[in-house]
Amino acid sequence: MRTAGFLSFVLAALPCLRVASAGCRVVSRGITRDLLLRGTVITPEGALPNYTVLVQSGKVTYVGDSCGLGTRARDASHIECADSVISPGFINTHEHIEYSTVRPLADIGELVDHRHDWRVGARGHTPRYAPVNGSKVEATRWGELRHLFSGTTSIVGGAMVSGLTRNLDYVAGLEDGLVAPVALNDVFPLDDADGIMRNGDCDYGPEPMNRETAGKLHRYIAHIGEGLDAEAANEFACLSNMTFDNMPASDGGGLSTDLIAPNLAIIHALGLSTADFDLVAARDAQVVWSPRSNVFLYGKTLNVTYLLEAGITVALGTDWLPSGSATMGREAVCAASFTEESYGMTLEPKTLWEMMTLNAAKVAGFEQDLGSIEVGKLADIVVFDGQAQGRSDMKHQSDAFAQAIFAPAENIELVLRGGKFMLASNGLKSLSTDTCETLAFGNVNKTACVADELGSSFKEFEASLQGVYPAILPAVPPDEPSCELTRCYPTTQNQCSIEDHFTINTQQVLHR
Ligand SMILES: [Zn+2]
């Protein structure tokens, strides 16, 4: 008894000691599955060095100064993550996750002005459709692994498998006992899957989303205005103005409506004007931003600083593997670099981090349970070690938020979903179970614990897919779609200003 009492005293005292070493390591092994993490915790209030997070029964039960813990963590395993940052897991608010076993599209040097140009080859364009490769279920599982192994714990992805990431658009995909209404993720709110484009009326398909149905949804996350032209702008007009088109079409549909409300999140929104965004802001609607896919397909993306200044909640999403980012980290790199190069504006790492965590939870309607490390929320936590990736001139190399959002996958020390070990560095291997396996992330080994979710080892699953696009992506993913500025306007030659973007419909576009 005396020994046990002494041990409890030592464990309770340990959090107050400072241990300096890179990465995470197990300081003491507990008698329960509770975990005590210590490192720099990043929160909407800022980065809090030398803070502790206690995880019990899958939830966060304490966040604060380590000396205030008392004995409540005495049964937990203590993990010291000096020089690392402890972040909520990323939330990806836009994916077409079933397209995860195809390779990114090749750049054929052809920019388009509307999604139907590349989707169906409208207006003489080359169709760029990328069919789902093999089993949709296996592709979805593979895509969830890719995101999980790069720090994303929740996805709005249009398809789901059990386990792995949470699926915030499926009740069955919420995991860990989370019970909540889910988001409706809509690719064709105007029933225009066949490639219908309109300008001046709303004669799309016969069954567009209506105001009454949309109004009842917890969250309605919908593709609107994916394009740069008048036809893309027309989509917003048809969904934001009751009087824009009062003439029903003969075979159904044809009427404009108004869905702009706090439960709406607009995916892409490229065709919206400043006045449109002012309406979005006034109505408290939200925007999902997928910069890499926008830039690769259309040559540009939103000047998101205007939206932020207007007070719009913006969340990041990767769109899909064929034209978007393979990971949320690569989406953040694109978002920051394009905004700076194209618009001359700086997006602070903390702002981008909010788009990947708390804002994303709000957009998906899960801010009560996810999106930050707070007492009572689910313990979806990612720990990042090392330096941020990105351009060598990136100003924020020492910023804790940059360390998280720009981290290459090999920098991940730990991924917890609901307190469950999903991926860990070798320094934490002693906490893994028999079903965990060692996987190479570039030059470093990690321990992955996904066999329960897959029904096989990761390596067996990988082998069964016979050489599809990888799910483990250290450094820059292979064949990554470009995030380089490819469109400018006659008035400014090599610089695209905010005014250029929002007057696109009245200016001649130069392709270069
Ligand atoms: Zn999409």
mmCIF file of N, CA and C and ligand atoms in Angstrom, residues 94-96 115 187 223 226 267-268 290 319-320, ligand 1:
data_model
loop_
_atom_site.group_PDB
_atom_site.id
_atom_site.type_symbol
_atom_site.label_atom_id
_atom_site.label_comp_id
_atom_site.label_asym_id
_atom_site.label_seq_id
_atom_site.Cartn_x
_atom_site.Cartn_y
_atom_site.Cartn_z
ATOM 1 N N HIS A 94 -15.941 19.304 -46.957
ATOM 2 C CA HIS A 94 -16.368 18.935 -48.311
ATOM 3 C C HIS A 94 -15.459 17.916 -48.962
ATOM 4 N N GLU A 95 -16.002 16.752 -49.211
ATOM 5 C CA GLU A 95 -15.300 15.683 -49.920
ATOM 6 C C GLU A 95 -16.316 14.908 -50.748
ATOM 7 N N HIS A 96 -15.826 14.347 -51.849
ATOM 8 C CA HIS A 96 -16.552 13.278 -52.542
ATOM 9 C C HIS A 96 -15.663 12.056 -52.318
ATOM 10 N N ARG A 115 -18.788 24.277 -63.738
ATOM 11 C CA ARG A 115 -18.501 22.866 -63.475
ATOM 12 C C ARG A 115 -19.021 21.939 -64.567
ATOM 13 N N VAL A 187 -25.198 17.844 -53.940
ATOM 14 C CA VAL A 187 -24.349 18.206 -55.089
ATOM 15 C C VAL A 187 -25.143 19.007 -56.133
ATOM 16 N N HIS A 223 -23.736 22.629 -53.132
ATOM 17 C CA HIS A 223 -22.938 23.236 -54.206
ATOM 18 C C HIS A 223 -23.780 24.319 -54.885
ATOM 19 N N GLU A 226 -20.685 26.999 -58.704
ATOM 20 C CA GLU A 226 -19.332 26.499 -58.951
ATOM 21 C C GLU A 226 -18.936 26.851 -60.383
ATOM 22 N N ILE A 267 -21.179 25.516 -50.843
ATOM 23 C CA ILE A 267 -19.905 24.954 -51.290
ATOM 24 C C ILE A 267 -19.476 25.666 -52.579
ATOM 25 N N HIS A 268 -18.234 26.096 -52.626
ATOM 26 C CA HIS A 268 -17.570 26.766 -53.757
ATOM 27 C C HIS A 268 -17.939 28.243 -53.861
ATOM 28 N N SER A 290 -12.953 25.433 -51.079
ATOM 29 C CA SER A 290 -12.053 24.383 -51.565
ATOM 30 C C SER A 290 -11.076 24.992 -52.578
ATOM 31 N N ASP A 319 -12.719 18.893 -51.357
ATOM 32 C CA ASP A 319 -13.492 18.616 -52.571
ATOM 33 C C ASP A 319 -13.374 17.155 -53.004
ATOM 34 N N TRP A 320 -12.302 16.809 -53.690
ATOM 35 C CA TRP A 320 -12.099 15.407 -54.064
ATOM 36 C C TRP A 320 -10.685 15.243 -54.588
HETATM 37 ZN ZN ZN B 1 -18.030 18.995 -54.624
#
